[in-house]
Short mmCIF file of C-alpha atoms and ligand atoms in Angstrom, two decimals:
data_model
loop_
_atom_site.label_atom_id
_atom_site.label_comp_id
_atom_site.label_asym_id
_atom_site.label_seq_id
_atom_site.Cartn_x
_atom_site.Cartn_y
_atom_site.Cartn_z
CA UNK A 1 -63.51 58.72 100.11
CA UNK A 2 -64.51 58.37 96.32
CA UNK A 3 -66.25 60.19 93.55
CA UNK A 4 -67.77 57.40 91.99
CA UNK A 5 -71.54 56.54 92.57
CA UNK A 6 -70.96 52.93 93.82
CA UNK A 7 -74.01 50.19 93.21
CA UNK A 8 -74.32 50.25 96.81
CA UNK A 9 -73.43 53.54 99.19
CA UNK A 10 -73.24 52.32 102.30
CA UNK A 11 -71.17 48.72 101.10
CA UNK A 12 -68.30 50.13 98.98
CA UNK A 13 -66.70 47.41 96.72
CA UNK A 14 -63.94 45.57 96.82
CA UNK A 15 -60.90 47.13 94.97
CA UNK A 16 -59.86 44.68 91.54
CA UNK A 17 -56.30 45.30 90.91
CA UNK A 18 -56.03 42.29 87.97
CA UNK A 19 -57.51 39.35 86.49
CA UNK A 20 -56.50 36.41 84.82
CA UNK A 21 -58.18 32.97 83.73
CA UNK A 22 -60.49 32.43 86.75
CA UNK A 23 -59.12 34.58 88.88
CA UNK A 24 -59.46 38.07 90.53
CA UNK A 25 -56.91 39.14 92.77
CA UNK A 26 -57.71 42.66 94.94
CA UNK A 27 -56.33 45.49 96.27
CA UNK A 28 -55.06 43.40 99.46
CA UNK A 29 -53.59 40.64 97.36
CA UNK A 30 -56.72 38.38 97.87
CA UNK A 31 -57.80 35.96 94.95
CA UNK A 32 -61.24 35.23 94.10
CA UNK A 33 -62.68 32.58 91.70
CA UNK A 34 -64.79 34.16 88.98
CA UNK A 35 -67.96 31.69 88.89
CA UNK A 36 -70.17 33.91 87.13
CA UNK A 37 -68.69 35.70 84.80
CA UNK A 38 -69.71 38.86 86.67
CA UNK A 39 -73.00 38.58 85.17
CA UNK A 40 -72.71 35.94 83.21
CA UNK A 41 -70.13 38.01 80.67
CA UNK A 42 -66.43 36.66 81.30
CA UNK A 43 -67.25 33.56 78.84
CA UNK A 44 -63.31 33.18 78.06
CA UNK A 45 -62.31 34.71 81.53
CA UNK A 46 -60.22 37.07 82.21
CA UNK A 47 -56.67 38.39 80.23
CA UNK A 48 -57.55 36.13 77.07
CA UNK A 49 -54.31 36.32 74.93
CA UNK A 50 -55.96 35.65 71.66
CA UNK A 51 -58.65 38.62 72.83
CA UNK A 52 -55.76 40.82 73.96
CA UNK A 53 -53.60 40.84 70.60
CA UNK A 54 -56.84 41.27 68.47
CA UNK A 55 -57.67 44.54 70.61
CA UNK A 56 -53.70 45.61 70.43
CA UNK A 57 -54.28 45.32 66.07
CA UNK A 58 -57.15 46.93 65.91
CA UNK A 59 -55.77 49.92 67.86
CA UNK A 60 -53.10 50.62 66.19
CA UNK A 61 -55.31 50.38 62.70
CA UNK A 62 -58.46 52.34 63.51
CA UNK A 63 -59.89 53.13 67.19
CA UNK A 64 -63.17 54.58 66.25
CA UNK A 65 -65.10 55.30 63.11
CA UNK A 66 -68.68 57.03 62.93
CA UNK A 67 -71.00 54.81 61.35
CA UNK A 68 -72.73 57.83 59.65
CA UNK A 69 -69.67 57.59 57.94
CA UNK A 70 -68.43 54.07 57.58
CA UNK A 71 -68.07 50.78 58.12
CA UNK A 72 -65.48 48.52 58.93
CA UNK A 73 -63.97 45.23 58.17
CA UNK A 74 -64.52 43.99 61.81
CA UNK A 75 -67.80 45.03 62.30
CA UNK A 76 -68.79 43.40 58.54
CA UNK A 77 -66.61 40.31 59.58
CA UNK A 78 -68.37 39.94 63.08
CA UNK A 79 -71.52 40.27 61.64
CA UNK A 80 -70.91 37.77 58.89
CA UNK A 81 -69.91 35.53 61.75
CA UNK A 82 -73.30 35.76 63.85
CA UNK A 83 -75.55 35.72 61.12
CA UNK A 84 -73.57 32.57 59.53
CA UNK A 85 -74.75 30.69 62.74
CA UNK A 86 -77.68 32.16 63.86
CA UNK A 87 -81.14 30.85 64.30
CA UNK A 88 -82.38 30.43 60.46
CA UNK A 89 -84.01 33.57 59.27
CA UNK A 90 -81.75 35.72 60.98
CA UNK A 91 -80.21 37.80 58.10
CA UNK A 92 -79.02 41.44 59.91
CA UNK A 93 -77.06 42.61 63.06
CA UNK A 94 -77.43 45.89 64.97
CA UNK A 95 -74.56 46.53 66.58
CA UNK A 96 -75.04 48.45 70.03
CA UNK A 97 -72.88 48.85 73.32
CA UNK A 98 -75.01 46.83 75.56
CA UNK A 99 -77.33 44.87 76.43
CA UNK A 100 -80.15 47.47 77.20
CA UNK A 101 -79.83 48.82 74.14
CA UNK A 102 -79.85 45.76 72.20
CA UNK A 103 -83.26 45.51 73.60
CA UNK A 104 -84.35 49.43 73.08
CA UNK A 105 -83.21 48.53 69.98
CA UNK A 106 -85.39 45.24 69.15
CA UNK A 107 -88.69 46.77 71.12
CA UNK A 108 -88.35 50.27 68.40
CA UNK A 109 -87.37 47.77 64.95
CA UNK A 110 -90.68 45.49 65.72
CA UNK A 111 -92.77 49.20 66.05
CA UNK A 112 -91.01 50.60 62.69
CA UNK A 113 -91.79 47.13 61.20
CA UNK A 114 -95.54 47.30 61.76
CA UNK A 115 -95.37 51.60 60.66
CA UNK A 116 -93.90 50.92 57.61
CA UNK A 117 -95.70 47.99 56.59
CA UNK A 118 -99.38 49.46 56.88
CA UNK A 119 -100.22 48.55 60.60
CA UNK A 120 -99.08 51.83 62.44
CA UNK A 121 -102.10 50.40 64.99
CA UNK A 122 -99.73 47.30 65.98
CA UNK A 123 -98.39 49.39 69.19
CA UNK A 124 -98.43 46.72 72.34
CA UNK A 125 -95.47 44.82 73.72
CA UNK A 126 -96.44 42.19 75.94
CA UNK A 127 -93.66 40.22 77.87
CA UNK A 128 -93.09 37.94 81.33
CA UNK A 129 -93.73 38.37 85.14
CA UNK A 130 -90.42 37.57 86.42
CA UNK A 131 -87.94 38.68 83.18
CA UNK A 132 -85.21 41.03 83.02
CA UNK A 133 -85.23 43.20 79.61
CA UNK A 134 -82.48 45.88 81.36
CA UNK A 135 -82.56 49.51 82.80
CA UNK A 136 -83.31 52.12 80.07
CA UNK A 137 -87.02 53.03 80.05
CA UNK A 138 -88.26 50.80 77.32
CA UNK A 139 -86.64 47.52 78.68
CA UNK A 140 -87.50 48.67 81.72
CA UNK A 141 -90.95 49.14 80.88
CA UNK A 142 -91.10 45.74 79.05
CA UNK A 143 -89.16 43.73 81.93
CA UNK A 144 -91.17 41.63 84.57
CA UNK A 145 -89.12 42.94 87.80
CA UNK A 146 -91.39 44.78 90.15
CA UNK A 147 -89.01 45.19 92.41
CA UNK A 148 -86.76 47.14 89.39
CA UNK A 149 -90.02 49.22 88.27
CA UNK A 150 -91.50 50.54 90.86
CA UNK A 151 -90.23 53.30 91.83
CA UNK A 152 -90.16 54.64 87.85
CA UNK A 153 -93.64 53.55 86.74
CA UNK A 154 -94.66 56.78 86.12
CA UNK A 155 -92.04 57.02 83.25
CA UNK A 156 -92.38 53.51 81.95
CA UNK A 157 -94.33 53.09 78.43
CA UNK A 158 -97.31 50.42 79.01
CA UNK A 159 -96.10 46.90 78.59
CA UNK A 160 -98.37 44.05 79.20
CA UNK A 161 -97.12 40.71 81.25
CA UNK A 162 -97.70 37.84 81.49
CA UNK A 163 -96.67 34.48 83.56
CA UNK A 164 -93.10 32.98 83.15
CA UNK A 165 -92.65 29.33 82.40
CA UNK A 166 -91.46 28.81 85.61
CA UNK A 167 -91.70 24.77 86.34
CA UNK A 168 -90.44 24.63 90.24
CA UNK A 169 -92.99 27.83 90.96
CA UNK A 170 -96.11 27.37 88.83
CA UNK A 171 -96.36 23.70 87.44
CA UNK A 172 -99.31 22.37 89.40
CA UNK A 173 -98.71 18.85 90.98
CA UNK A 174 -99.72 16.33 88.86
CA UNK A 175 -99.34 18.35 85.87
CA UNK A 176 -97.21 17.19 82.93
CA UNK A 177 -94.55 19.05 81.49
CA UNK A 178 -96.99 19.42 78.19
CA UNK A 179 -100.00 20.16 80.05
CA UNK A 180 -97.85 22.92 81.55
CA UNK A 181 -96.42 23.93 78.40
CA UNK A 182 -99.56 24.33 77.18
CA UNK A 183 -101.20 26.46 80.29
CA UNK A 184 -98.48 29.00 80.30
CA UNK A 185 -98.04 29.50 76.74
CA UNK A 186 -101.74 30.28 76.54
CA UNK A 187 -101.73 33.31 78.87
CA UNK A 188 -99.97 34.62 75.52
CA UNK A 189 -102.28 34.24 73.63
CA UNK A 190 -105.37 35.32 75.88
CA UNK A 191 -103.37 38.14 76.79
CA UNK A 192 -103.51 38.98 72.67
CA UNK A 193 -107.21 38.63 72.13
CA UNK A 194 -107.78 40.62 75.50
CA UNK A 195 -105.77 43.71 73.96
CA UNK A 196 -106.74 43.06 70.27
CA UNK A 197 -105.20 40.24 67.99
CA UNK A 198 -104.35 43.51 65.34
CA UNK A 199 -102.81 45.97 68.24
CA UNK A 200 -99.88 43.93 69.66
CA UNK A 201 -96.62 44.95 68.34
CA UNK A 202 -94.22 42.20 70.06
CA UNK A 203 -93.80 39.31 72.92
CA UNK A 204 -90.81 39.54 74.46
CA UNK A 205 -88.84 36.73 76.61
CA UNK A 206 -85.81 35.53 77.52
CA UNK A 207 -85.28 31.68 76.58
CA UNK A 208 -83.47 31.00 80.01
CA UNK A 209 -84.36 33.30 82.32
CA UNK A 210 -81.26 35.11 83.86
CA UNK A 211 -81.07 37.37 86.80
CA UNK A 212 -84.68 37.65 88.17
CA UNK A 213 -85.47 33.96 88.65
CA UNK A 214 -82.16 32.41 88.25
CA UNK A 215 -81.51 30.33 84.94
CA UNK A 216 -85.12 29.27 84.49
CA UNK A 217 -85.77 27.20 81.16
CA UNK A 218 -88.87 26.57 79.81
CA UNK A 219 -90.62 23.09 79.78
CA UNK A 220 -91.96 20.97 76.85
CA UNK A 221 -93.24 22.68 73.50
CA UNK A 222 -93.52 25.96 75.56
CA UNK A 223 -91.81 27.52 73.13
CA UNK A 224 -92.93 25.89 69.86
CA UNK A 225 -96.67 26.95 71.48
CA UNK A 226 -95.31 30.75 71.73
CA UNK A 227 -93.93 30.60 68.29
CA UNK A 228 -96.87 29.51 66.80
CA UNK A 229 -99.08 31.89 68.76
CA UNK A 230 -97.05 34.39 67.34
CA UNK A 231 -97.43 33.23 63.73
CA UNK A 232 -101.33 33.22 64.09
CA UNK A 233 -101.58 36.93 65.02
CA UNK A 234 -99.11 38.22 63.23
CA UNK A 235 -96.97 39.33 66.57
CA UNK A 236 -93.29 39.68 66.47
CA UNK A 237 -90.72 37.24 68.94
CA UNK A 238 -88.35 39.35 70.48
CA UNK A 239 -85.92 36.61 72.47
CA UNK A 240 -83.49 37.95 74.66
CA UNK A 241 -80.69 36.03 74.88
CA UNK A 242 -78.29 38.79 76.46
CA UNK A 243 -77.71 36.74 79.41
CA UNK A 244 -78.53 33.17 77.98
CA UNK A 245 -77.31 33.76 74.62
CA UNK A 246 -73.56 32.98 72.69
CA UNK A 247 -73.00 29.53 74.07
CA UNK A 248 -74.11 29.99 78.08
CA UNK A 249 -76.76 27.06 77.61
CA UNK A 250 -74.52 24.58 75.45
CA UNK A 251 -75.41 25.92 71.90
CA UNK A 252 -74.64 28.48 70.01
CA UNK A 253 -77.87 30.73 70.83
CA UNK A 254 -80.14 29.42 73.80
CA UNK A 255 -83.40 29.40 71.16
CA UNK A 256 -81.84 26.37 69.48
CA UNK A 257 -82.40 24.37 72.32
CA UNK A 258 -86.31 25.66 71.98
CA UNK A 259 -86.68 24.52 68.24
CA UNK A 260 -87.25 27.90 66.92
CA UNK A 261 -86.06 30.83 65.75
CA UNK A 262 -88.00 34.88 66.90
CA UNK A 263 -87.96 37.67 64.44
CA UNK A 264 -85.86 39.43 66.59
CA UNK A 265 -82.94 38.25 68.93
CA UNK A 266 -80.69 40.11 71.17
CA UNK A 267 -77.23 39.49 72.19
CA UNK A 268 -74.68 41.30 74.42
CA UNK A 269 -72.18 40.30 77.77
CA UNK A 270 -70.68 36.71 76.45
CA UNK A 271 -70.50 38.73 72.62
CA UNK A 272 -67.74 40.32 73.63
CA UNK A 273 -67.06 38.20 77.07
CA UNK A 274 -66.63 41.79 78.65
CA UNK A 275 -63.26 42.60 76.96
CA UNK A 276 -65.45 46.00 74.95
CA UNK A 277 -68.79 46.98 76.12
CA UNK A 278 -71.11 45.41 72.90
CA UNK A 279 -74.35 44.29 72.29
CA UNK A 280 -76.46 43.26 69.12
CA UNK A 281 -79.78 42.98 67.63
CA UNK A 282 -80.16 40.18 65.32
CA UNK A 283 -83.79 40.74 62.72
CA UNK A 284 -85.22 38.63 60.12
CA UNK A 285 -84.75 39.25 56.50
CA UNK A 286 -88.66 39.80 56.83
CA UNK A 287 -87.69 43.27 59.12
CA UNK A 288 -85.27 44.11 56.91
CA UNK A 289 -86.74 43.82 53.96
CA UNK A 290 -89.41 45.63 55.07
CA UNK A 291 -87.15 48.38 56.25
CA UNK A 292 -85.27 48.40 52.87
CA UNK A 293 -88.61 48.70 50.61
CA UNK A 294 -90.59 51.47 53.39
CA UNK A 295 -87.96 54.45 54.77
CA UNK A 296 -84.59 52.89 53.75
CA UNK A 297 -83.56 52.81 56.97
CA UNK A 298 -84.26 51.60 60.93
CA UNK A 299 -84.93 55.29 63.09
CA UNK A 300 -82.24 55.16 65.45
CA UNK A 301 -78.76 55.27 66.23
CA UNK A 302 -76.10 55.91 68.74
CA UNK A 303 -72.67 57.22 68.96
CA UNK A 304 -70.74 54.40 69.86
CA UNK A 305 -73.04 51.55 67.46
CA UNK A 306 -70.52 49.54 65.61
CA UNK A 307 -67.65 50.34 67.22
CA UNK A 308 -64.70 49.43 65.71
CA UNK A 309 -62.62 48.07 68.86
CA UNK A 310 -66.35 46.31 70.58
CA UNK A 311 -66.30 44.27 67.74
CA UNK A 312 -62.78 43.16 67.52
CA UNK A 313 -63.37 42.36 71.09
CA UNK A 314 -66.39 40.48 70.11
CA UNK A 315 -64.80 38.99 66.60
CA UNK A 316 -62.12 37.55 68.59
CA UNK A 317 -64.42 36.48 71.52
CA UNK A 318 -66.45 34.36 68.85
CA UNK A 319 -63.30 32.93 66.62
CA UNK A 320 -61.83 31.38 70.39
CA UNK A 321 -65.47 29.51 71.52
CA UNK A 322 -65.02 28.40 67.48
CA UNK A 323 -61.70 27.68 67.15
CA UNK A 324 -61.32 25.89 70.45
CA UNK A 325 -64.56 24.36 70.68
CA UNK A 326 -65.53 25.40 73.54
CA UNK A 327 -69.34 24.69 73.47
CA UNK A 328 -68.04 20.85 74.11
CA UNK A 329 -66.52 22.13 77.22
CA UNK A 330 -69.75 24.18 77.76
CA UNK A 331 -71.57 20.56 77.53
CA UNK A 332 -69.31 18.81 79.71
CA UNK A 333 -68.60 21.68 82.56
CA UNK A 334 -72.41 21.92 82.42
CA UNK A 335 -72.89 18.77 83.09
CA UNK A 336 -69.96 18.20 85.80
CA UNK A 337 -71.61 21.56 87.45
CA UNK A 338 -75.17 19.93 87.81
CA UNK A 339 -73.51 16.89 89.25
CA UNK A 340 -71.36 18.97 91.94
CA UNK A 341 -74.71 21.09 92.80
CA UNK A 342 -76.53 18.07 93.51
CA UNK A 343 -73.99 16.62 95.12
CA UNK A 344 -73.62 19.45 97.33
CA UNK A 345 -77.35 20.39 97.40
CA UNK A 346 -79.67 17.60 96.25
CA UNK A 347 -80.40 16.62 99.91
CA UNK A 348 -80.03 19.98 101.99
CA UNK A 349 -82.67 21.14 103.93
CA UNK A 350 -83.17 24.78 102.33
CA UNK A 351 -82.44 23.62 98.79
CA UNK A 352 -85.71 23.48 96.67
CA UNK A 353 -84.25 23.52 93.08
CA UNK A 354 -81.62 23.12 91.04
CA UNK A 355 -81.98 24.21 87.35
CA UNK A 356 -80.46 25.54 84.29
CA UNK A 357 -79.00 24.89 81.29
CA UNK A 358 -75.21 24.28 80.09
CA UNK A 359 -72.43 26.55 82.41
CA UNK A 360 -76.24 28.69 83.28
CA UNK A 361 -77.13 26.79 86.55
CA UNK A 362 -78.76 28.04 89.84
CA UNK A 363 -80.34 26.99 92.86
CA UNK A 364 -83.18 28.27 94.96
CA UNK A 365 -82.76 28.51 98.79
CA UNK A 366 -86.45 27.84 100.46
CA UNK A 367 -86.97 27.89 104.45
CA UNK A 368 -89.30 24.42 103.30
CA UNK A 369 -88.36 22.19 100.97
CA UNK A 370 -91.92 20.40 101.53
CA UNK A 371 -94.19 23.83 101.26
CA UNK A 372 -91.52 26.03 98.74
CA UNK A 373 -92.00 28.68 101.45
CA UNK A 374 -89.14 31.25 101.09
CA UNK A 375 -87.32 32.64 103.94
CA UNK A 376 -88.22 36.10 104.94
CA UNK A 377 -86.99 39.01 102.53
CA UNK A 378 -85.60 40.85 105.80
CA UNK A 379 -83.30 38.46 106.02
CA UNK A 380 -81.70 39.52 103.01
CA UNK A 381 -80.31 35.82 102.23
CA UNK A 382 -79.01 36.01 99.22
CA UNK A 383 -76.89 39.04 100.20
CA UNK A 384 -75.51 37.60 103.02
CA UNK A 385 -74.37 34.29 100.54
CA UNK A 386 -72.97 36.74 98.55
CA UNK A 387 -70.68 37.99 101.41
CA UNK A 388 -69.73 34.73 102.79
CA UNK A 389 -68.89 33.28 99.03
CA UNK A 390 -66.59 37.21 98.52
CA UNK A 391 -65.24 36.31 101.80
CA UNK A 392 -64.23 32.44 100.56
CA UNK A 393 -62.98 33.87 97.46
CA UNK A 394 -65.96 33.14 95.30
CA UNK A 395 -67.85 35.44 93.18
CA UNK A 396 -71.10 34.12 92.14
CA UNK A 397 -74.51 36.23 91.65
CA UNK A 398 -77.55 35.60 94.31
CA UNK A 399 -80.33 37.57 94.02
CA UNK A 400 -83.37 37.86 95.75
CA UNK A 401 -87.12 38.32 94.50
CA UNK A 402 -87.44 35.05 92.72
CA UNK A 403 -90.98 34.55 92.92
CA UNK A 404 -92.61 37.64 92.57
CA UNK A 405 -89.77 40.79 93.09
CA UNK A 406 -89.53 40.33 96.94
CA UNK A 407 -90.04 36.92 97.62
CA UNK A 408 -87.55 34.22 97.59
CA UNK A 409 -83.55 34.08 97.06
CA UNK A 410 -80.98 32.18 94.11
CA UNK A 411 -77.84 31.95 93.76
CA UNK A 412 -77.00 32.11 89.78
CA UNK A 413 -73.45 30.69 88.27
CA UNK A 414 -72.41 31.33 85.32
CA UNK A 415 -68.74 30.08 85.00
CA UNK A 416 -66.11 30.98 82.13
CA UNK A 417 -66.05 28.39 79.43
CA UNK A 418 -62.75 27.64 80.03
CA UNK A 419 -63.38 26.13 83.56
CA UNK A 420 -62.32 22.74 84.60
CA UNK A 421 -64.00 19.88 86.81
CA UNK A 422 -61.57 20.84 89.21
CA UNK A 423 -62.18 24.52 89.24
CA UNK A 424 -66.09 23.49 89.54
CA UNK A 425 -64.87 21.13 92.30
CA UNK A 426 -63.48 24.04 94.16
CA UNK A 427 -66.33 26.48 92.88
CA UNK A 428 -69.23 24.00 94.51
CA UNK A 429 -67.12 23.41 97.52
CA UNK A 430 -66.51 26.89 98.38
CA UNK A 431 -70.40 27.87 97.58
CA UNK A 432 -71.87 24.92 100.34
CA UNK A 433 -69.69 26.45 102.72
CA UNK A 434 -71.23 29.87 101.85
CA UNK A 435 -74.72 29.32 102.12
CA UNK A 436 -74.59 27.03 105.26
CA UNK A 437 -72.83 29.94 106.41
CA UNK A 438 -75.15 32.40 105.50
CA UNK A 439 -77.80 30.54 106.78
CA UNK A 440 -76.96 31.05 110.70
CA UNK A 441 -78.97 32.52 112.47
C1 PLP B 501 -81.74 39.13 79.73
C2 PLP B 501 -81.13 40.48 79.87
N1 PLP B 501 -81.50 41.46 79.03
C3 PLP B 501 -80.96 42.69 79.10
C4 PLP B 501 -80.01 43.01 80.04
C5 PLP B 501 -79.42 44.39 80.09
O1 PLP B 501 -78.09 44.36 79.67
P1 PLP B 501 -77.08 45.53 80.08
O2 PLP B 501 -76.88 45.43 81.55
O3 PLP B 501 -75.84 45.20 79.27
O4 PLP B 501 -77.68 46.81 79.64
C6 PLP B 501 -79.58 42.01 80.93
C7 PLP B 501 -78.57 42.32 81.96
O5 PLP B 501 -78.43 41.63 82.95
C8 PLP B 501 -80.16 40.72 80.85
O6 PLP B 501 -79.80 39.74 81.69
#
């Protein structure tokens, strides 16, 4: 019996009790190995000491503060913090509770940009087939997920979509990774002159692509082509780097492994490693400025923005990856965790791919490896790995829909920084055992 609307009804969760490091242990005493973070949020995993003390301080000095009212020294220092390492013309951080409204956020500063500097006609948002933006109407609207939309279209504004760069999918045989580049990144710009170079407001996209296609990066210049298409119509780059973003991928923010910086970047689970719900916009000095010399100030706001114990949680989140270097690790693990998975994986029969970036690796299960077919959706594959790894003690994130909403299944992992080669060892070990498992008839 419970009062809580679970995720799923009819498959009630499992019961956490505690966590520490890697580890969850339930209700019945059993321990399970955290190798995605959740969704890709426990970057320091679980019971952090450092995180713990800074949350203990700032409790006992100020809990909560209105930001009608104030500001704080944490949520000045945190912001000085981001912004001193962000993609270069970063200058200003929203801070926001999530990552859905990080994006709400982004999708309503690129419309007040456009209102207040003379262009109130620059009202599109085009984005990806494929993406995940999150669950509040506007990033709902703007996300790529049919699967995730359909039932709420009729309350969705208009976004406009376009292909993903999405290599083991849509790269044609024979195709280089530059000739694909250059395909994909000119639906973008099609898709602009099709809706009016001087209407479109914003492109949207997430760097590595998280949930809905399983840590997809983009190929080649893709990127450099986007930016540039951008640039030539005067559209703003929103990345998303909720998922990708604050080290996942090996860097800092994913972008820098793209060669450019957007106008607009948003930021959220590994910000505060899930210790305080928090999220962030990043803008340009060109938004702000523009902000600072029309109204004086970006239309929005919530309750909770800028609160003060999110971003101790996400201050002393940041200072650990810093202080301890854990990007290296990030580098390394990555690397150890693309060696395991092909280990594992590089020769099984329903294996197509294996991708990512950094501790932000997946693979996609096919029925053919030759033909990429997927295995039926009925089958519901990816839930049933997900119940064989929970039943080995292994929590890692399939999800199903990787093609196109309701074809094809992933498994993503997305592994605290902290892990070892041994804990990936155990983590790759545990996960072949899954899916062969899973795949019985
Ligand atoms: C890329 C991306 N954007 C936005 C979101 C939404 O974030 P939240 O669930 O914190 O609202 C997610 C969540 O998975 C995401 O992966």
């Amino acid at each position: 019996m419970t009062h809580l609307l679970h995720r799923s009804i009819h498959t009630p969760p499992r019961h956490a009790v505690a966590a520490k490091g890697l580890h969850f242990t339930d209700s019945a005493g059993r321990d399970y190995i955290d190798a995605s973070g959740g969704a890709a949020v426990s970057c320091l995993g679980h019971a952090h000491p450092d995180v713990i003390a800074a949350l203990h301080a700032q409790l006992d000095r100020l809990a909560y503060a209105h930001t009608g009212f104030f500001t704080t020294d944490v949520a000045e220092e945190l912001a000085d913090t981001l912004i001193a390492d962000a993609p270069e013309g970063l200058s200003h951080v929203y801070l926001v509770s999530g990552g859905s409204e990080a994006v709400e956020a982004a999708l309503k500063m690129a419309r007040q940009y456009f209102t207040e500097t003379g262009q109130p006609q620059r009202r599109h948002i085009i984005a990806r087939r494929q993406s995940y933006h999150g669950n509040t109407l506007g990033a709902l609207a703007a996300g790529g997920n049919e699967w995730r939309r359909a039932q709420f279209k009729p309350l969705l504004m208009q976004a406009h979509h376009i292909a993903p760069c999405f290599a083991y999918r849509e790269q044609w045989a024979g195709e280089s990774d530059a000739e694909y580049a250059a395909r994909a990144a000119a639906e973008l710009e099609a898709k602009i002159l099709e809706l009016g170079a001087d209407t479109v407001a914003a492109f949207v996209a997430e760097p590595v692509v998280g949930a809905t296609a399983g840590a997809v990066p983009a190929v080649g210049d893709y990127f450099k082509r986007i930016r540039a298409i951008c640039d030539k119509y005067g559209v703003l780059l929103i990345l998303d780097e909720v998922m990708c973003g604050m080290g996942r991928t090996g860097s800092l923010y994913a972008c820098e492994q793209d060669g450019i910086s957007p106008d607009l970047l948003t930021i959220a689970k590994g910000l505060g490693g899930g210790y305080q719900p928090i999220g962030a916009t990043l803008l340009s000095q060109k938004i702000y400025d523009a902000f600072a010399q029309g109204s004086g100030f970006f239309q929005h706001g919530h309750t909770y923005m800028g609160h003060p114990m999110a971003a101790a949680a996400g201050l002393a989140v940041q200072k650990v990856i810093r202080d301890d270097k854990l990007l290296d690790n990030v580098q390394a693990m990555g690397a150890e965790l693309r060696h395991q998975l092909h280990a594992a994986f590089g020769q099984h029969a329903h294996v197509g791919d294996i991708r990512g970036r950094g501790l932000f690796q997946a693979i996609e299960l096919v029925e053919d490896r030759q033909t990429k077919a997927p295995f039926d959706p009925s089958r519901k594959l990816h839930a049933r790995i997900k119940a064989e790894a929970m039943a080995r003690g292994l929590m890692v994130y399939p999800m199903g829909g990787t093609i196109d909403g309701v074809r094809g299944d992933h498994v993503l992992l997305a592994p605290p920084f902290i892990v070892t080669a041994a804990d990936v060892a155990e983590i790759t070990g545990r996960l072949a055992e899954a899916v062969n498992a899973a795949l019985q008839p």
